[in-house]
Coordinates of C-alpha atoms and ligand atoms in Angstrom, one line a residue:
X146 CA -11.3 -31.3 -21.3
X147 CA -11.7 -28.6 -18.5
X148 CA -12.4 -29.6 -14.8
X149 CA -12.3 -27.8 -11.6
X150 CA -9.3 -30.0 -10.3
X151 CA -7.4 -29.1 -13.4
X152 CA -8.2 -25.5 -13.1
X153 CA -7.1 -25.6 -9.2
X154 CA -3.8 -27.3 -9.9
X155 CA -3.0 -24.7 -12.6
X156 CA -3.8 -21.8 -10.4
X157 CA -1.7 -23.3 -7.4
X158 CA 1.4 -24.3 -9.8
X159 CA 1.4 -20.8 -11.4
X160 CA 0.6 -18.7 -8.2
X161 CA 3.8 -16.5 -8.2
X162 CA 3.8 -16.1 -12.1
X163 CA 1.7 -13.2 -12.6
X164 CA 2.6 -11.3 -9.7
X165 CA 2.6 -7.7 -10.9
X166 CA 3.8 -5.3 -8.6
X167 CA 3.0 -2.3 -10.7
X168 CA -0.5 -2.8 -11.8
X169 CA -1.9 -5.5 -9.6
X170 CA -4.7 -4.0 -7.5
X171 CA -4.1 -3.6 -3.6
X172 CA -7.7 -3.9 -2.6
X173 CA -9.7 -4.6 -5.5
X174 CA -10.6 -8.2 -6.4
X175 CA -8.7 -9.6 -9.6
X176 CA -7.9 -13.0 -10.9
X177 CA -5.0 -14.8 -9.3
X178 CA -3.9 -15.5 -13.0
X179 CA -5.6 -15.5 -16.3
X180 CA -8.7 -13.6 -17.3
X181 CA -11.7 -12.2 -15.3
X182 CA -15.1 -10.8 -16.4
X183 CA -18.3 -10.3 -14.8
X184 CA -19.1 -10.7 -11.0
X185 CA -21.3 -13.8 -10.6
X186 CA -23.3 -15.2 -7.6
X187 CA -22.9 -12.5 -5.1
X188 CA -24.2 -13.5 -1.9
X189 CA -23.9 -13.0 1.9
X190 CA -24.1 -16.7 3.1
X191 CA -23.9 -17.6 6.7
X192 CA -22.3 -14.3 7.7
X193 CA -19.6 -14.3 4.7
X194 CA -19.6 -12.4 1.7
X195 CA -19.0 -14.7 -1.5
X196 CA -18.0 -13.2 -4.9
X197 CA -17.8 -15.6 -7.8
X198 CA -16.7 -14.3 -11.3
X199 CA -16.2 -15.3 -14.9
X200 CA -12.7 -16.8 -15.1
X201 CA -10.6 -18.3 -17.6
X202 CA -7.5 -19.5 -15.9
X203 CA -5.2 -20.7 -18.8
X204 CA -4.7 -17.3 -20.7
X205 CA -5.2 -13.7 -20.1
X206 CA -7.7 -13.6 -22.9
X207 CA -11.4 -14.5 -22.7
X208 CA -11.7 -18.4 -23.2
X209 CA -14.0 -21.2 -21.9
X210 CA -15.4 -19.6 -18.6
X211 CA -15.0 -21.1 -15.4
X212 CA -16.4 -19.6 -12.0
X213 CA -13.7 -18.2 -9.8
X214 CA -14.4 -17.7 -6.0
X215 CA -13.5 -15.3 -3.2
X216 CA -15.0 -14.9 0.2
X217 CA -14.8 -12.4 3.1
X218 CA -16.1 -11.6 6.4
X219 CA -15.9 -7.8 5.9
X220 CA -15.9 -7.2 2.1
X221 CA -12.3 -6.0 2.7
X222 CA -10.1 -9.1 3.5
X223 CA -10.6 -11.6 0.7
X224 CA -9.8 -15.1 0.8
X225 CA -9.2 -16.9 -2.6
X226 CA -11.2 -20.3 -2.8
X227 CA -11.0 -23.2 -5.3
X228 CA -12.5 -22.6 -8.7
X229 CA -16.1 -23.6 -8.3
X230 CA -17.5 -24.5 -11.7
X231 CA -15.5 -25.7 -15.0
X232 CA -17.2 -26.3 -18.3
X233 CA -17.2 -30.2 -17.8
X234 CA -20.6 -31.3 -19.3
X235 CA -21.3 -32.3 -22.7
X236 CA -23.8 -29.4 -23.2
X237 CA -21.5 -26.8 -22.2
X238 CA -18.3 -25.2 -23.6
X239 CA -18.6 -22.4 -21.1
X240 CA -20.1 -21.7 -17.7
X241 CA -21.5 -18.3 -18.2
X242 CA -22.8 -15.8 -15.6
X243 CA -25.4 -16.3 -13.0
X244 CA -26.4 -16.1 -9.4
X245 CA -26.4 -17.7 -6.0
X246 CA -29.1 -18.3 -3.5
X247 CA -29.4 -19.8 0.1
X248 CA -31.9 -22.6 -0.5
X249 CA -32.3 -23.7 3.2
X250 CA -28.7 -23.8 4.0
X251 CA -27.7 -25.2 0.8
X252 CA -25.8 -22.6 -1.4
X253 CA -27.1 -23.1 -5.0
X254 CA -25.5 -21.5 -8.2
X255 CA -27.6 -20.9 -11.0
X256 CA -25.7 -20.3 -14.1
X257 CA -26.0 -20.4 -17.9
X258 CA -24.4 -23.4 -19.8
X259 CA -23.2 -22.1 -23.0
X260 CA -22.4 -24.3 -26.2
X261 CA -20.6 -22.7 -28.8
X262 CA -21.5 -25.0 -31.8
X263 CA -24.6 -26.8 -30.8
X264 CA -28.2 -25.9 -30.2
X265 CA -29.8 -25.0 -27.9
X266 CA -26.9 -22.7 -27.3
X267 CA -27.8 -21.5 -23.9
X268 CA -29.8 -23.3 -21.1
X269 CA -30.0 -22.6 -17.5
X270 CA -28.3 -25.0 -14.9
X271 CA -27.8 -25.3 -11.1
X272 CA -25.1 -26.7 -8.8
X273 CA -25.3 -27.1 -5.1
X274 CA -23.0 -27.1 -2.1
X275 CA -23.3 -27.6 1.6
X276 CA -20.1 -25.8 2.5
X277 CA -20.3 -22.9 0.0
X278 CA -16.9 -24.1 -1.5
X279 CA -17.3 -27.5 -3.4
X280 CA -20.0 -27.7 -5.9
X281 CA -21.9 -30.4 -7.4
X282 CA -23.8 -29.9 -10.6
X283 CA -27.4 -31.1 -10.9
X284 CA -27.4 -33.8 -13.6
X285 CA -30.1 -32.1 -15.9
X286 CA -30.5 -28.5 -17.0
X287 CA -33.3 -26.7 -15.2
X288 CA -34.5 -24.6 -18.3
X289 CA -33.4 -26.5 -21.3
X290 CA -35.0 -24.3 -24.0
X291 CA -35.6 -20.6 -24.5
X292 CA -39.1 -19.2 -24.4
X293 CA -41.0 -18.5 -27.9
X294 CA -40.7 -14.8 -26.9
X295 CA -37.0 -14.9 -26.8
X296 CA -34.1 -16.6 -28.9
X297 CA -30.9 -18.8 -28.5
X298 CA -29.4 -15.8 -26.8
X299 CA -30.6 -16.6 -23.2
X300 CA -28.4 -16.1 -20.5
X301 CA -27.3 -14.8 -17.0
X302 CA -30.1 -16.1 -14.6
X303 CA -30.8 -13.9 -11.5
X304 CA -32.8 -15.9 -8.8
X305 CA -34.2 -14.5 -5.6
X306 CA -37.1 -15.4 -3.3
X307 CA -40.4 -13.5 -2.9
X308 CA -43.2 -14.6 -0.5
X309 CA -41.9 -18.1 -0.6
X310 CA -41.5 -18.5 -4.4
X311 CA -38.3 -18.6 -6.3
X312 CA -38.0 -16.2 -9.2
X313 CA -35.6 -16.1 -12.2
X314 CA -35.1 -13.2 -14.5
X315 CA -33.1 -14.1 -17.8
X316 CA -31.8 -11.9 -20.6
X317 CA -32.9 -12.6 -24.2
X318 CA -33.7 -11.1 -27.5
X319 CA -35.9 -11.2 -30.4
X320 CA -35.7 -9.1 -33.7
X321 CA -33.7 -6.0 -32.5
X322 CA -35.1 -5.9 -28.9
X323 CA -33.3 -6.9 -25.9
X324 CA -35.6 -8.5 -23.1
X325 CA -36.0 -9.6 -19.5
X326 CA -38.1 -12.7 -19.1
X327 CA -39.5 -14.1 -15.9
X328 CA -39.8 -17.5 -14.5
X329 CA -41.1 -18.8 -11.1
X330 CA -40.4 -22.1 -9.3
X331 CA -41.2 -23.7 -5.9
X332 CA -37.9 -25.8 -5.8
X333 CA -35.4 -24.2 -8.1
X334 CA -35.7 -27.2 -10.5
X335 CA -39.3 -27.0 -12.0
X336 CA -39.6 -23.5 -13.6
X337 CA -42.9 -22.0 -15.1
X338 CA -42.6 -19.4 -17.6
X339 CA -44.4 -16.1 -16.7
X340 CA -43.6 -13.9 -19.5
X341 CA -41.6 -10.8 -20.9
X342 CA -41.4 -8.2 -18.2
X343 CA -39.6 -5.5 -20.0
X344 CA -38.2 -5.1 -23.3
X345 CA -36.8 -2.2 -25.5
X346 CA -34.6 -1.9 -28.7
X347 CA -33.5 1.6 -27.5
X348 CA -31.5 0.0 -24.7
X349 CA -29.9 -2.6 -26.9
X350 CA -30.6 -5.8 -29.0
X351 CA -29.5 -8.1 -25.9
X352 CA -29.6 -7.5 -22.3
X353 CA -26.8 -9.2 -20.5
X354 CA -26.7 -9.7 -16.6
X355 CA -30.1 -8.5 -15.6
X356 CA -31.0 -7.9 -12.1
X357 CA -34.3 -6.8 -10.4
X358 CA -34.7 -5.7 -6.8
X359 CA -36.9 -3.4 -4.7
X360 CA -35.2 -0.2 -3.7
X361 CA -37.0 2.2 -1.5
X362 CA -40.6 2.2 -2.8
X363 CA -39.5 1.5 -6.4
X364 CA -38.2 -1.4 -8.2
X365 CA -34.8 -1.3 -10.1
X366 CA -33.9 -3.3 -13.0
X367 CA -30.1 -3.2 -14.1
X368 CA -28.5 -4.7 -17.1
X369 CA -25.8 -4.4 -19.6
X370 CA -27.0 -3.8 -23.1
X371 CA -25.4 -5.1 -26.3
X372 CA -25.5 -2.6 -29.4
X373 CA -27.7 0.1 -27.9
X374 CA -28.8 2.6 -30.5
X375 CA -27.3 5.4 -28.5
X376 CA -24.0 5.6 -26.9
X377 CA -25.5 7.1 -23.9
X378 CA -26.6 3.6 -23.1
X379 CA -23.3 1.7 -23.8
X380 CA -22.5 0.1 -20.4
X381 CA -24.9 -0.7 -17.6
X382 CA -28.2 0.8 -16.9
X383 CA -30.8 1.3 -13.9
X384 CA -34.2 1.2 -15.1
X385 CA -36.5 2.7 -12.1
X386 CA -40.1 1.9 -12.1
X387 CA -42.7 -0.2 -10.7
X388 CA -43.0 -4.2 -10.8
X389 CA -46.1 -6.3 -10.4
X390 CA -45.3 -9.9 -9.7
X391 CA -49.0 -11.2 -10.6
X392 CA -49.0 -9.4 -14.0
X393 CA -45.3 -10.1 -14.5
X394 CA -44.7 -6.5 -15.6
X395 CA -42.2 -3.9 -15.0
X396 CA -43.1 -0.4 -15.9
X397 CA -40.1 1.9 -16.7
X398 CA -40.3 5.3 -15.3
X399 CA -36.9 6.6 -15.6
X400 CA -33.5 5.5 -16.4
X401 CA -29.8 6.5 -16.0
X402 CA -26.3 4.9 -16.3
X403 CA -25.1 3.0 -13.3
X404 CA -21.5 4.3 -13.9
X405 CA -20.2 6.8 -16.4
X406 CA -16.5 5.7 -16.5
X407 CA -15.0 3.8 -19.5
X408 CA -14.5 0.7 -17.5
X409 CA -17.6 -0.8 -16.1
X410 CA -20.1 -3.7 -17.3
X411 CA -22.0 -6.4 -16.2
X412 CA -23.1 -5.1 -12.7
X413 CA -24.7 -7.4 -10.3
X414 CA -26.1 -6.9 -7.0
X415 CA -27.2 -8.7 -3.6
X416 CA -29.0 -7.7 -0.4
X417 CA -26.7 -8.4 2.5
X418 CA -27.7 -9.6 6.1
X419 CA -27.7 -6.0 7.2
X420 CA -30.3 -5.3 4.4
X421 CA -28.0 -3.2 2.3
X422 CA -28.3 -3.5 -1.5
X423 CA -24.7 -3.9 -2.8
X424 CA -23.5 -3.7 -6.3
X425 CA -20.4 -4.7 -7.8
X426 CA -19.5 -4.4 -11.6
X427 CA -16.6 -5.6 -13.9
X428 CA -13.9 -2.9 -14.0
X429 CA -13.3 -3.3 -17.5
X430 CA -15.0 -3.3 -20.9
X431 CA -15.2 -5.8 -23.8
X432 CA -13.1 -4.8 -26.9
X433 CA -10.8 -2.4 -25.1
X434 CA -7.0 -2.5 -24.5
X435 CA -6.0 -4.2 -21.4
X436 CA -2.2 -3.7 -20.7
X437 CA -2.0 -6.2 -18.0
X438 CA -2.7 -9.1 -20.4
X439 CA 1.1 -9.1 -21.3
X440 CA 1.6 -9.9 -17.7
X441 CA -0.6 -12.9 -17.7
X442 CA -3.7 -11.4 -16.3
X443 CA -6.6 -9.2 -16.9
X444 CA -9.9 -7.9 -15.3
X445 CA -10.7 -6.5 -12.0
X446 CA -14.0 -6.0 -10.0
X447 CA -15.1 -2.4 -8.6
X448 CA -15.3 -1.8 -4.9
X449 CA -18.7 -2.8 -3.5
X450 CA -21.3 0.1 -3.4
X451 CA -24.4 0.4 -1.5
X452 CA -27.4 1.7 -3.5
X453 CA -29.9 4.2 -2.3
X454 CA -33.0 5.7 -4.1
X455 CA -32.8 9.5 -4.0
X456 CA -35.9 11.8 -3.3
X457 CA -36.1 12.4 -7.1
X458 CA -35.9 8.6 -7.7
X459 CA -32.6 8.3 -9.0
X460 CA -30.2 5.6 -7.7
X461 CA -27.3 6.8 -5.6
X462 CA -24.1 4.6 -5.5
X463 CA -21.6 5.0 -2.6
X464 CA -18.8 2.9 -1.4
X465 CA -19.5 0.5 1.3
X466 CA -18.5 1.9 4.7
X467 CA -16.3 -1.2 5.6
X468 CA -13.7 0.5 3.2
X469 CA -12.9 2.7 5.9
X470 CA -11.0 -0.1 7.5
X471 CA -8.5 0.2 5.1
X472 CA -7.5 3.7 6.0
X473 CA -4.2 4.7 7.5
X474 CA -2.0 8.0 7.6
X475 CA -4.9 10.7 7.6
X476 CA -3.8 13.9 5.5
X477 CA -5.6 17.0 5.8
X478 CA -4.9 20.5 4.8
X479 CA -5.1 24.3 6.3
X480 CA -6.1 26.2 3.4
X481 CA -9.4 27.2 1.8
X482 CA -8.7 28.4 -1.7
X483 CA -6.9 26.7 -4.8
X484 CA -5.3 29.6 -6.8
X485 CA -5.3 29.8 -10.5
X486 CA -2.5 27.6 -12.0
X487 CA -0.7 26.9 -8.8
X488 CA 0.9 23.7 -8.0
X489 CA 2.3 21.6 -5.0
X490 CA -0.8 21.6 -2.7
X491 CA -0.6 18.0 -1.6
X492 CA 3.1 17.4 -1.0
X493 CA 2.5 14.9 1.7
X494 CA -0.2 13.0 -0.1
X495 CA 1.6 10.5 -2.4
X496 CA 0.8 6.8 -3.5
X497 CA -0.9 4.5 -5.6
X498 CA -3.3 3.1 -3.1
X499 CA -5.3 6.2 -1.9
X500 CA -8.6 7.5 -0.9
X501 CA -9.3 11.2 -1.2
X502 CA -12.4 13.2 -0.2
X503 CA -12.6 16.7 -1.4
X504 CA -15.3 19.4 -1.6
X505 CA -15.2 22.5 -3.6
X506 CA -17.6 25.5 -3.6
X507 CA -18.3 25.7 -7.2
X508 CA -20.6 28.5 -6.9
X509 CA -18.5 31.1 -5.1
X510 CA -15.5 30.3 -7.2
X511 CA -14.7 32.0 -10.4
X512 CA -12.5 29.4 -12.1
X513 CA -13.4 27.5 -15.4
X514 CA -12.4 24.3 -13.9
X515 CA -11.1 22.7 -10.7
X516 CA -10.1 19.5 -9.4
X517 CA -7.7 16.8 -8.3
X518 CA -4.6 15.2 -10.0
X519 CA -3.5 11.7 -9.1
X520 CA -0.7 9.2 -10.1
X521 CA 1.5 12.2 -11.5
X522 CA 5.2 11.7 -12.2
X523 CA 8.0 13.8 -10.9
X524 CA 8.5 15.2 -14.5
X525 CA 4.9 15.8 -14.9
X526 CA 4.7 13.8 -18.2
X527 CA 2.3 11.4 -16.7
X528 CA -0.8 12.3 -14.6
X529 CA -4.7 11.8 -14.5
X530 CA -7.0 14.8 -13.9
X531 CA -10.3 14.7 -12.2
X532 CA -12.1 17.9 -12.6
X533 CA -15.4 19.7 -12.6
X534 CA -16.1 22.0 -15.6
X535 CA -18.1 25.1 -14.5
X536 CA -18.7 25.9 -18.2
X537 CA -20.2 22.7 -19.2
X538 CA -21.3 21.4 -15.6
X539 CA -19.6 18.2 -16.2
X540 CA -17.3 16.0 -14.3
X541 CA -14.4 15.1 -16.4
X542 CA -11.8 12.4 -16.1
X543 CA -8.9 13.2 -18.2
X544 CA -6.8 9.9 -18.6
X545 CA -4.9 11.1 -22.0
X546 CA -1.7 11.1 -20.1
X547 CA -2.4 8.5 -17.5
X548 CA 0.2 6.1 -18.9
X549 CA 0.2 3.1 -21.1
X550 CA -3.1 2.1 -23.0
X551 CA -5.7 4.2 -24.6
X552 CA -7.5 5.5 -21.5
X553 CA -8.9 8.8 -23.1
X554 CA -11.7 10.5 -21.4
X555 CA -14.7 9.8 -19.3
X556 CA -17.4 12.5 -18.5
X557 CA -20.8 13.1 -17.4
X558 CA -23.2 16.0 -16.5
X559 CA -23.2 16.9 -12.7
X560 CA -26.2 19.2 -12.2
X561 CA -26.0 21.2 -9.1
X562 CA -28.9 22.5 -7.1
X563 CA -28.6 25.8 -5.7
X564 CA -25.8 26.2 -3.0
X565 CA -24.7 22.5 -3.7
X566 CA -21.0 22.1 -3.6
X567 CA -19.1 19.7 -5.8
X568 CA -17.6 16.8 -4.0
X569 CA -15.2 13.9 -5.2
X570 CA -14.7 10.9 -3.3
X571 CA -11.9 9.2 -5.0
X572 CA -10.4 5.6 -4.7
X573 CA -7.0 5.1 -6.4
X574 CA -5.6 1.6 -6.8
X575 CA -2.6 0.5 -8.8
X576 CA -4.4 0.4 -12.0
X577 CA -7.7 1.9 -11.3
X578 CA -9.6 5.0 -10.4
X579 CA -13.1 5.3 -9.1
X580 CA -14.8 8.7 -8.6
X581 CA -17.9 9.0 -6.6
X582 CA -19.4 12.6 -7.1
X583 CA -21.8 14.4 -4.8
X584 CA -22.7 11.5 -2.5
X585 CA -23.2 9.0 -5.2
X586 CA -25.0 11.1 -7.7
X587 CA -22.8 9.8 -10.4
X588 CA -19.8 7.3 -10.3
X589 CA -16.9 6.9 -13.0
X590 CA -14.7 3.8 -12.9
X591 CA -11.7 3.6 -15.0
X592 CA -8.6 1.6 -15.4
X593 CA -5.3 3.6 -15.8
X594 CA -1.8 2.1 -16.3
X595 CA 0.8 4.5 -14.8
X596 CA 4.2 3.9 -14.1
X597 CA 5.0 2.3 -10.4
X598 CA 6.7 5.7 -9.3
X599 CA 3.9 8.2 -10.6
X600 CA 2.4 8.8 -7.1
X601 CA 2.3 12.5 -6.8
X602 CA -1.1 14.0 -6.0
X603 CA -2.3 17.6 -6.3
X604 CA -5.1 20.0 -6.4
X605 CA -5.7 22.5 -9.4
X606 CA -7.7 25.4 -10.5
X607 CA -7.8 26.8 -14.0
X608 CA -9.1 30.3 -15.1
X609 CA -9.4 31.7 -11.7
X610 CA -9.4 30.5 -8.2
X611 CA -11.8 27.9 -6.5
X612 CA -12.9 27.9 -2.8
X613 CA -12.1 24.6 -0.9
X614 CA -14.5 23.4 1.7
X615 CA -12.7 20.3 2.8
X616 CA -10.0 17.8 2.1
X617 CA -9.2 14.5 3.6
X618 CA -7.0 11.8 2.3
X619 CA -5.7 8.4 3.4
X620 CA -3.2 6.0 2.3
X621 CA -4.8 2.7 1.9
X622 CA -3.6 -0.8 3.3
X623 CA -3.3 -3.5 0.7
X624 CA -3.5 -7.2 1.0
X625 CA -1.9 -10.0 -1.3
X626 CA -4.9 -12.3 -0.9
X627 CA -3.8 -13.9 -4.3
X628 CA -0.6 -15.0 -2.9
X629 CA -1.4 -15.6 0.6
X630 CA -4.5 -17.7 0.5
X631 CA -4.0 -20.8 -1.6
X632 CA -4.4 -23.1 1.4
X633 CA -7.9 -24.1 -0.1
X634 CA -6.8 -25.3 -3.5
Ligands
FRU869 C1 -21.4 -10.2 -19.9 C2 -21.3 -11.7 -20.7 C3 -22.4 -12.4 -20.3 C4 -21.9 -13.9 -20.4 C5 -20.6 -13.6 -19.8 C6 -19.6 -14.5 -20.5 O1 -20.1 -9.7 -20.0 O2 -21.2 -11.5 -22.0 O3 -23.8 -12.3 -20.9 O4 -22.7 -14.8 -19.3 O5 -20.2 -12.3 -20.1 O6 -18.3 -14.5 -20.1

């Protein structure tokens, strides 16, 4: 039998056990011990940011999911809080993903109770808290059966308020088509079914972790598809279009991936008290190798990103500005060209906790490709390349030599307007790499597992020289939130 108390005791007793100096993130959220997947219940509540997540404390493999919990005043310094939910009811073997709302000062979590062997397999439940730390589950599920339009796959409720009414969007499927279904409620307890607001088999036969929000003058739906027909849609998708509450209809106008890296799934977002739409994803992917599992932990979340609509109605993702608070030791350079096959440009920029901002003038260069090397070893056997290929107009992250694991390659096309430069905004953490290109036109998030002392950074150009427009880098501060903040457990 799982309980919140048992989970907290276990986390406390084992708190030092999985201290992994080599791969433990310095400024990303990761589980104190055990397994982490989706971010859940993202909310800015009474001036503090809360991040819950799918947690299985007792093993570094996925298991009966609990809701782990962190909070922060600034999205930078995180405090570890007690586990919020454990699968302790007869109708649940897991507390699956969901969301959080502020209901007149009461933090309310809405989640899917999943039962492995009984039917109904997935129902929607709530839990409430006055202090945003300790939660009491409501005695009855609030939606105890899936709609006719859907099936037993019926999960990951996202709830928000619009003009005084609560709305809930849930992912389901029927036949080979993933669907988003909508409910409304006056009190978060009694829910009316409004219908299917979007569906499509092209984007997968089940839509997980759906979210819906207004961005600029469009509506954006995000979800993570299962079994999409094309690998183009394999992780998480932005659907951009219009939404009509009265007709319960979302019209898709365009779509693109949220993140083109290999380690990104189950993204979720919230609006903070400053009015920003902030998105966080799970920085891993199902069925991939996670070398940290041997060290007692697995999973991390991406840095928070702010979303904006571009002039051509695509969604731009940029790191939240609070990340600047982590900066120390500013590095810059005094040359404006990276020469063909030369090395040793960034001798002073070393580390495994780094931020780099580099801008190249691709159009006035004659190279085939150019970019940045991070996490390189002295003998050059280990390294990770981030580059732009002028031949294919692609951003490529080559992780074939990044270290342990099968990190491979991640890439996407980056179309340049006339006179547009190529810029990389790179965040390196102990076992991760996030690359934001051209002010958020595309992002690629990846996990890499280099050796502790692979800390060399460089610039490179191949097949000709490349003009460099600007370069800034910082070492980033790190915090042992998972060691230091057990006082609440
Ligand atoms: C997405 C997901 C969700 C589910 C959770 C279970 O990664 O499969 O649909 O709620 O993970 O941990």
